[in-house]
GROMACS .gro file of C-alpha atoms in nm:
model
  352
    1MET     CA    1  -0.007   1.770  -6.280
    2CYS     CA    2   0.082   2.048  -5.993
    3GLY     CA    3  -0.204   1.971  -5.695
    4ARG     CA    4  -0.516   2.044  -5.819
    5THR     CA    5  -0.780   1.705  -5.855
    6ALA     CA    6  -1.203   1.667  -5.874
    7CYS     CA    7  -1.286   1.348  -5.679
    8THR     CA    8  -1.692   1.353  -5.509
    9LEU     CA    9  -1.765   0.993  -5.562
   10GLY     CA   10  -1.841   0.913  -5.157
   11GLN     CA   11  -1.687   0.600  -4.960
   12LYS     CA   12  -2.017   0.392  -5.133
   13GLU     CA   13  -2.002   0.476  -5.495
   14ILE     CA   14  -1.611   0.465  -5.474
   15CYS     CA   15  -1.556   0.114  -5.489
   16MET     CA   16  -1.872   0.091  -5.696
   17ALA     CA   17  -1.640   0.276  -5.958
   18CYS     CA   18  -1.327   0.069  -5.826
   19SER     CA   19  -1.446  -0.285  -5.867
   20TYR     CA   20  -1.268  -0.547  -6.051
   21LYS     CA   21  -1.304  -0.902  -6.216
   22SER     CA   22  -1.232  -1.121  -5.902
   23SER     CA   23  -0.966  -1.386  -6.025
   24GLU     CA   24  -1.191  -1.686  -5.917
   25THR     CA   25  -1.591  -1.671  -5.997
   26GLY     CA   26  -1.479  -1.383  -6.320
   27LYS     CA   27  -1.746  -1.110  -6.122
   28TYR     CA   28  -1.708  -0.819  -6.057
   29VAL     CA   29  -1.656  -0.741  -5.664
   30GLN     CA   30  -1.618  -0.475  -5.508
   31PRO     CA   31  -1.233  -0.342  -5.310
   32GLU     CA   32  -1.306  -0.367  -4.958
   33TRP     CA   33  -1.304  -0.038  -4.770
   34LYS     CA   34  -1.009   0.025  -4.503
   35ASP     CA   35  -0.954   0.388  -4.276
   36SER     CA   36  -0.702   0.543  -4.299
   37THR     CA   37  -0.461   0.489  -3.925
   38ASP     CA   38  -0.488   0.826  -3.834
   39GLY     CA   39  -0.785   0.834  -3.721
   40LYS     CA   40  -0.870   1.119  -4.036
   41GLU     CA   41  -1.161   1.018  -4.299
   42TYR     CA   42  -1.189   1.135  -4.664
   43CYS     CA   43  -1.428   1.358  -4.762
   44PRO     CA   44  -1.519   1.435  -5.125
   45SER     CA   45  -1.489   1.771  -5.282
   46TYR     CA   46  -1.465   1.892  -5.584
   47ASN     CA   47  -1.155   2.059  -5.509
   48MET     CA   48  -0.913   1.832  -5.367
   49PRO     CA   49  -0.556   2.001  -5.321
   50PRO     CA   50  -0.248   1.851  -5.121
   51THR     CA   51  -0.280   1.695  -4.739
   52HIS     CA   52  -0.567   1.643  -4.762
   53HIS     CA   53  -0.714   1.276  -4.776
   54THR     CA   54  -0.790   1.096  -5.091
   55PRO     CA   55  -0.855   0.696  -5.191
   56VAL     CA   56  -0.643   0.523  -5.255
   57LEU     CA   57  -0.596   0.155  -5.484
   58ILE     CA   58  -0.352  -0.048  -5.283
   59SER     CA   59  -0.316  -0.443  -5.305
   60LYS     CA   60  -0.436  -0.631  -5.037
   61MET     CA   61  -0.148  -0.806  -4.990
   62HIS     CA   62   0.060  -0.528  -4.832
   63MET     CA   63  -0.246  -0.610  -4.537
   64ASP     CA   64  -0.258  -0.975  -4.578
   65LYS     CA   65   0.023  -1.214  -4.697
   66THR     CA   66  -0.253  -1.435  -4.749
   67ALA     CA   67  -0.456  -1.282  -4.996
   68ASP     CA   68  -0.494  -1.325  -5.367
   69HIS     CA   69  -0.300  -1.092  -5.591
   70SER     CA   70  -0.568  -0.988  -5.747
   71GLU     CA   71  -0.731  -0.911  -5.447
   72ARG     CA   72  -0.760  -0.459  -5.355
   73LEU     CA   73  -0.799  -0.273  -5.069
   74LEU     CA   74  -0.940   0.103  -5.080
   75GLN     CA   75  -0.762   0.303  -4.863
   76PRO     CA   76  -0.812   0.678  -4.765
   77MET     CA   77  -0.417   0.831  -4.751
   78VAL     CA   78  -0.262   1.150  -4.691
   79TRP     CA   79  -0.159   1.303  -5.122
   80GLY     CA   80   0.234   1.384  -5.039
   81LEU     CA   81   0.445   1.179  -4.934
   82ILE     CA   82   0.593   1.094  -4.574
   83PRO     CA   83   0.865   0.856  -4.511
   84PHE     CA   84   0.908   0.624  -4.305
   85TRP     CA   85   1.256   0.724  -4.255
   86HIS     CA   86   1.115   1.103  -4.134
   87LYS     CA   87   1.251   1.189  -3.813
   88ASP     CA   88   1.055   1.502  -3.656
   89ALA     CA   89   0.748   1.419  -3.458
   90ASP     CA   90   0.608   1.679  -3.752
   91PRO     CA   91   0.503   1.523  -4.039
   92GLN     CA   92   0.418   1.886  -4.211
   93SER     CA   93   0.776   1.965  -4.091
   94HIS     CA   94   0.872   1.721  -4.470
   95GLY     CA   95   0.705   2.015  -4.651
   96LEU     CA   96   0.529   2.010  -5.027
   97SER     CA   97   0.786   1.890  -5.208
   98THR     CA   98   0.670   1.497  -5.247
   99ILE     CA   99   0.292   1.541  -5.375
  100ASN     CA  100   0.506   1.435  -5.704
  101CYS     CA  101   0.725   1.224  -5.889
  102ARG     CA  102   0.964   1.251  -6.209
  103SER     CA  103   0.936   0.969  -6.366
  104GLU     CA  104   1.257   0.975  -6.474
  105GLY     CA  105   1.561   0.914  -6.195
  106LEU     CA  106   1.274   0.802  -5.990
  107MET     CA  107   1.492   0.447  -5.888
  108GLU     CA  108   1.769   0.668  -5.811
  109LYS     CA  109   1.634   0.892  -5.537
  110LYS     CA  110   1.549   0.726  -5.167
  111THR     CA  111   1.248   0.905  -5.123
  112PHE     CA  112   1.110   0.743  -5.370
  113SER     CA  113   1.276   0.405  -5.444
  114VAL     CA  114   1.247   0.249  -5.147
  115PRO     CA  115   0.899   0.276  -5.113
  116ILE     CA  116   0.889   0.109  -5.519
  117LYS     CA  117   1.189  -0.141  -5.455
  118LYS     CA  118   0.918  -0.269  -5.157
  119GLY     CA  119   0.627  -0.307  -5.405
  120ARG     CA  120   0.479   0.025  -5.245
  121ARG     CA  121   0.309   0.110  -5.533
  122CYS     CA  122  -0.115   0.208  -5.565
  123VAL     CA  123  -0.333   0.383  -5.779
  124VAL     CA  124  -0.505   0.715  -5.662
  125VAL     CA  125  -0.875   0.702  -5.743
  126ALA     CA  126  -0.990   1.031  -5.885
  127ASP     CA  127  -1.286   1.252  -6.085
  128GLY     CA  128  -1.003   1.415  -6.297
  129PHE     CA  129  -0.707   1.673  -6.200
  130TYR     CA  130  -0.674   2.073  -6.306
  131GLU     CA  131  -0.443   2.270  -6.534
  132TRP     CA  132  -0.379   2.626  -6.550
  133GLU     CA  133  -0.291   2.756  -6.899
  134LYS     CA  134  -0.084   3.076  -6.956
  135LYS     CA  135  -0.223   3.316  -7.107
  136LYS     CA  136  -0.143   3.678  -7.143
  137THR     CA  137  -0.517   3.782  -6.957
  138GLY     CA  138  -0.359   3.501  -6.731
  139LYS     CA  139  -0.434   3.168  -6.663
  140GLN     CA  140  -0.731   2.925  -6.781
  141PRO     CA  141  -0.817   2.677  -6.586
  142TYR     CA  142  -0.926   2.283  -6.763
  143LEU     CA  143  -1.019   1.949  -6.601
  144PHE     CA  144  -0.912   1.671  -6.764
  145TYR     CA  145  -1.045   1.323  -6.759
  146PHE     CA  146  -1.131   0.959  -6.948
  147PRO     CA  147  -1.376   1.004  -7.168
  148GLN     CA  148  -1.738   0.969  -7.104
  149ARG     CA  149  -2.073   0.708  -7.191
  150ARG     CA  150  -2.253   0.934  -7.386
  151GLY     CA  151  -2.481   1.184  -7.097
  152LEU     CA  152  -2.259   1.166  -6.862
  153SER     CA  153  -2.158   1.442  -6.717
  154VAL     CA  154  -1.783   1.451  -6.449
  155GLY     CA  155  -1.818   1.565  -6.129
  156ASP     CA  156  -2.189   1.581  -6.188
  157GLU     CA  157  -2.356   1.277  -6.018
  158SER     CA  158  -2.711   1.439  -6.138
  159THR     CA  159  -2.685   1.331  -6.494
  160TRP     CA  160  -2.602   0.970  -6.377
  161LYS     CA  161  -2.733   0.937  -5.975
  162LYS     CA  162  -3.122   0.819  -6.094
  163GLY     CA  163  -3.138   0.472  -6.093
  164TYR     CA  164  -2.836   0.418  -5.746
  165ASN     CA  165  -2.741   0.111  -5.638
  166GLN     CA  166  -2.930  -0.169  -5.819
  167GLU     CA  167  -2.918   0.014  -6.114
  168LEU     CA  168  -2.558   0.155  -6.085
  169TRP     CA  169  -2.378  -0.146  -6.014
  170SER     CA  170  -2.382  -0.514  -6.002
  171PRO     CA  171  -2.147  -0.890  -6.030
  172LYS     CA  172  -2.218  -0.894  -6.379
  173ASP     CA  173  -2.214  -0.540  -6.512
  174GLY     CA  174  -1.970  -0.375  -6.312
  175TRP     CA  175  -1.985  -0.014  -6.217
  176LYS     CA  176  -2.216   0.187  -6.477
  177GLY     CA  177  -2.192   0.580  -6.367
  178PRO     CA  178  -1.887   0.815  -6.485
  179ARG     CA  179  -1.542   0.653  -6.526
  180VAL     CA  180  -1.263   0.725  -6.232
  181LEU     CA  181  -0.870   0.800  -6.321
  182THR     CA  182  -0.724   0.577  -6.178
  183ILE     CA  183  -0.318   0.803  -6.162
  184ALA     CA  184  -0.004   0.541  -6.115
  185GLY     CA  185   0.147   0.643  -5.756
  186LEU     CA  186   0.407   0.524  -5.441
  187PHE     CA  187   0.270   0.507  -5.098
  188ASP     CA  188   0.460   0.517  -4.797
  189VAL     CA  189   0.438   0.458  -4.372
  190TRP     CA  190   0.585   0.721  -4.121
  191LYS     CA  191   0.536   0.648  -3.743
  192SER     CA  192   0.502   0.866  -3.493
  193PRO     CA  193   0.809   0.884  -3.305
  194GLU     CA  194   0.533   1.042  -2.986
  195THR     CA  195   0.211   0.842  -3.058
  196GLU     CA  196   0.290   0.578  -3.262
  197LYS     CA  197   0.054   0.576  -3.500
  198LEU     CA  198   0.090   0.542  -3.846
  199MET     CA  199  -0.011   0.716  -4.157
  200TYR     CA  200  -0.038   0.624  -4.532
  201SER     CA  201   0.025   0.909  -4.752
  202TYR     CA  202   0.154   0.889  -5.158
  203CYS     CA  203   0.260   1.096  -5.476
  204VAL     CA  204   0.221   1.092  -5.738
  205ILE     CA  205   0.395   0.961  -5.997
  206THR     CA  206   0.461   1.271  -6.302
  207VAL     CA  207   0.583   1.181  -6.685
  208PRO     CA  208   0.600   1.409  -7.022
  209SER     CA  209   0.315   1.472  -7.115
  210SER     CA  210   0.152   1.355  -7.452
  211PRO     CA  211   0.151   1.565  -7.821
  212LYS     CA  212  -0.228   1.593  -7.713
  213ILE     CA  213  -0.247   1.811  -7.472
  214SER     CA  214   0.058   1.951  -7.409
  215TRP     CA  215  -0.003   2.303  -7.514
  216VAL     CA  216  -0.147   2.293  -7.175
  217HIS     CA  217   0.170   2.195  -6.962
  218HIS     CA  218   0.462   1.983  -7.014
  219ARG     CA  219   0.451   1.653  -6.708
  220MET     CA  220   0.130   1.493  -6.672
  221PRO     CA  221   0.001   1.213  -6.431
  222ALA     CA  222   0.078   0.922  -6.522
  223ILE     CA  223  -0.184   0.731  -6.617
  224LEU     CA  224  -0.308   0.408  -6.587
  225ASP     CA  225  -0.538   0.288  -6.861
  226GLY     CA  226  -0.728  -0.009  -6.828
  227PRO     CA  227  -0.800  -0.268  -6.621
  228GLU     CA  228  -0.504  -0.454  -6.756
  229GLU     CA  229  -0.266  -0.151  -6.656
  230VAL     CA  230  -0.391  -0.117  -6.289
  231GLN     CA  231  -0.332  -0.537  -6.185
  232ALA     CA  232  -0.015  -0.518  -6.364
  233TRP     CA  233   0.109  -0.209  -6.160
  234LEU     CA  234  -0.060  -0.319  -5.781
  235ASN     CA  235   0.063  -0.662  -5.837
  236TYR     CA  236   0.360  -0.597  -5.716
  237GLU     CA  237   0.424  -1.016  -5.579
  238ASP     CA  238   0.485  -1.115  -5.933
  239VAL     CA  239   0.537  -0.777  -6.153
  240ASP     CA  240   0.929  -0.657  -6.012
  241ALA     CA  241   0.990  -0.257  -6.087
  242SER     CA  242   1.064  -0.256  -6.364
  243ASN     CA  243   0.850  -0.437  -6.574
  244ALA     CA  244   0.535  -0.221  -6.369
  245LEU     CA  245   0.723   0.121  -6.427
  246LYS     CA  246   0.751   0.046  -6.855
  247LEU     CA  247   0.325   0.100  -6.791
  248VAL     CA  248   0.488   0.456  -6.662
  249LYS     CA  249   0.421   0.649  -6.979
  250PRO     CA  250   0.188   0.926  -7.100
  251ILE     CA  251  -0.138   0.899  -7.244
  252SER     CA  252  -0.377   1.047  -7.508
  253ASN     CA  253  -0.729   0.957  -7.449
  254LEU     CA  254  -0.832   1.207  -7.227
  255GLU     CA  255  -1.085   1.477  -7.220
  256TRP     CA  256  -1.114   1.810  -7.137
  257HIS     CA  257  -1.328   2.160  -7.101
  258ALA     CA  258  -1.251   2.522  -6.949
  259VAL     CA  259  -1.353   2.535  -6.607
  260SER     CA  260  -1.443   2.882  -6.373
  261PRO     CA  261  -1.111   3.029  -6.186
  262ALA     CA  262  -1.324   2.971  -5.901
  263VAL     CA  263  -1.139   2.661  -5.832
  264GLY     CA  264  -0.815   2.840  -5.811
  265ASN     CA  265  -0.930   2.958  -5.529
  266VAL     CA  266  -0.892   2.634  -5.226
  267LYS     CA  267  -1.204   2.727  -5.072
  268ASN     CA  268  -1.431   2.697  -5.336
  269ASP     CA  269  -1.621   2.393  -5.316
  270SER     CA  270  -1.943   2.341  -5.521
  271VAL     CA  271  -2.070   2.141  -5.854
  272GLU     CA  272  -1.993   2.453  -6.025
  273LEU     CA  273  -1.665   2.442  -6.035
  274VAL     CA  274  -1.635   2.100  -6.267
  275LYS     CA  275  -1.927   2.306  -6.495
  276HIS     CA  276  -1.819   2.357  -6.846
  277TYR     CA  277  -1.712   2.752  -6.809
  278SER     CA  278  -1.696   2.942  -7.121
  279SER     CA  279  -1.556   3.347  -7.139
  280THR     CA  280  -1.740   3.645  -7.029
  281SER     CA  281  -1.741   3.689  -7.432
  282GLY     CA  282  -1.873   3.408  -7.536
  283LYS     CA  283  -1.606   3.242  -7.706
  284LYS     CA  284  -1.647   2.869  -7.680
  285LEU     CA  285  -1.241   2.723  -7.466
  286VAL     CA  286  -1.130   2.467  -7.617
  287GLY     CA  287  -1.189   2.109  -7.550
  288SER     CA  288  -1.191   1.761  -7.600
  289GLN     CA  289  -1.273   1.627  -7.987
  290LYS     CA  290  -1.556   1.405  -7.796
  291LEU     CA  291  -1.664   1.736  -7.527
  292MET     CA  292  -2.035   1.693  -7.512
  293SER     CA  293  -2.255   2.026  -7.745
  294ALA     CA  294  -2.361   2.229  -7.499
  295TRP     CA  295  -2.142   2.468  -7.274
  296LEU     CA  296  -2.265   2.612  -6.980
  297GLN     CA  297  -2.250   2.992  -6.927
  298LYS     CA  298  -2.231   3.021  -6.569
  299GLU     CA  299  -2.108   3.349  -6.340
  300SER     CA  300  -1.795   3.183  -6.053
  301PRO     CA  301  -1.906   3.018  -5.826
  302LYS     CA  302  -2.025   3.096  -5.480
  303LYS     CA  303  -1.807   2.979  -5.222
  304SER     CA  304  -1.976   2.705  -5.018
  305PRO     CA  305  -1.853   2.569  -4.710
  306LYS     CA  306  -1.541   2.364  -4.763
  307LYS     CA  307  -1.584   2.011  -4.694
  308GLU     CA  308  -1.344   1.946  -4.380
  309GLU     CA  309  -1.249   1.652  -4.225
  310PRO     CA  310  -1.359   1.608  -3.840
  311GLU     CA  311  -1.010   1.806  -3.734
  312HIS     CA  312  -0.793   1.962  -3.933
  313ASN     CA  313  -0.497   1.766  -3.916
  314ALA     CA  314  -0.092   1.934  -3.890
  315MET     CA  315  -0.011   1.969  -4.200
  316LYS     CA  316  -0.357   2.181  -4.291
  317GLN     CA  317  -0.253   2.447  -4.078
  318GLU     CA  318  -0.081   2.640  -4.325
  319LEU     CA  319  -0.167   2.776  -4.688
  320PRO     CA  320   0.127   2.505  -4.926
  321ASP     CA  321   0.341   2.785  -5.086
  322GLU     CA  322   0.163   2.728  -5.437
  323TRP     CA  323  -0.106   2.942  -5.258
  324ASP     CA  324  -0.109   3.319  -5.145
  325ALA     CA  325  -0.258   3.374  -4.746
  326ASP     CA  326  -0.607   3.395  -4.978
  327GLY     CA  327  -0.618   3.033  -5.058
  328ASN     CA  328  -0.608   3.172  -5.453
  329PHE     CA  329  -0.339   2.931  -5.658
  330GLN     CA  330   0.068   3.067  -5.718
  331GLU     CA  331   0.092   2.799  -6.020
  332PRO     CA  332   0.411   2.584  -5.893
  333PRO     CA  333   0.712   2.395  -6.127
  334CYS     CA  334   0.611   1.985  -6.080
  335GLN     CA  335   0.717   1.890  -5.756
  336GLY     CA  336   0.901   1.538  -5.672
  337SER     CA  337   1.221   1.541  -5.866
  338ASP     CA  338   1.521   1.738  -6.031
  339HIS     CA  339   1.325   2.124  -6.083
  340GLU     CA  340   1.382   2.176  -6.475
  341ASP     CA  341   1.329   2.469  -6.682
  342GLU     CA  342   0.972   2.473  -6.764
  343GLU     CA  343   1.006   2.454  -7.147
  344PRO     CA  344   0.657   2.590  -7.346
  345PRO     CA  345   0.360   2.463  -7.402
  346LEU     CA  346   0.368   2.359  -7.760
  347LYS     CA  347   0.078   2.547  -7.996
  348LYS     CA  348  -0.304   2.455  -7.889
  349PRO     CA  349  -0.547   2.239  -8.050
  350LYS     CA  350  -0.833   2.366  -8.226
  351ALA     CA  351  -1.182   2.365  -8.059
  352GLU     CA  352  -1.356   2.131  -8.362
   0.00000   0.00000   0.00000
C-alpha cells in the first residue's frame, strides 16, 4: 500500500461500522468518538491521500487507565507518522517517509519501535485501498476491499443507505452496512514546541503481498481479518508486541475491481471513483472471484469540489512527491523502511 484509500462513511456511520461486542453484556456497542486534538476534522473522501485526517481505532485505555481492555475510541489522526521526538516546529519538515512501515525490521527502527513498545497500536479504518498495476499503456488503478454482503457496493451508499439508523445498526445484530477494512497501524503523539498542541499521527504497516494479489504489487497493508484479530491488536495490556506482530501477515480474503484512472488525481473526489470501470475497448478488467456481474462503463468522472478540512494544516500546503504539480499520481515505492528494489509482479489471475 503506497498511499491512497477510500474512506467515505460519515462520523455516525463509521462508529456503527466499527461496533464490537461488549465483554460485559455480549451486545454490540459503538466506540466513542474523540475529536482530533489539533483542531482538524475528518472529512469523508473517495480519494484519501496522506497528510489528511482519517478515523483510527485505539484502545480507550490510552486515554483512561480505568477503562476495560475491550473499550475503544475512534479518533481522527494524520496519515503520516510524526515521531514524538521530532524537534522542528513544522510537522511537515519530517516529510512523508513514514506513511507506511514495513513489518520486517520494524522493531529495529526508532521511529516505529518506540510506539510499538509503548503499546501505541491502532487500527486504520477505510472502505478500501487503491493500488496501481503497471501496464505498457500506463497504470490501471484497482480498489481492494473486504468481501461484501450481496447487493452492497463498497463506497456507494445508494446500495445500502435505505433504512437509516435503526435498520442499519442494533445492539443485537450490530452493523448491517458495508464491511470496512481494518488495517494494522502504529500511532505516535507529537507536541508542538510553539503551541504545545498535541498531534496524533499514524502509519500503516505493510507486509509482502499474498499470492492472490501479488500481480499488482509485491507489498500490501497488514489487514486484520475479524473482530478477534482487531481486539488482540488493540489490547496492548494483555497482548505484548511480539505476540501482536504475529497478527501482521498477508491475507487473501479480499476482493477488487478496476476503477477509473481519474483516481490518480487527488483533486478528484466523487462516487464515480469507486465504481467498476472498463477500458474504452469494452474489455472487462480483472476483478476478484466474487465480483458482482454488473460492470458499469463510465466516462472519466468530472471533477467535484474536494471535501477539504476547515483549514489546511501545514502538512497540506505542498503536494507530496508522489504527485506532480497538477495533482496526478506518480507511483512511489512503499515507504517507511529501507527501500528495496521493486520485485516484478506475478502474473495476474484470469478473470472468471
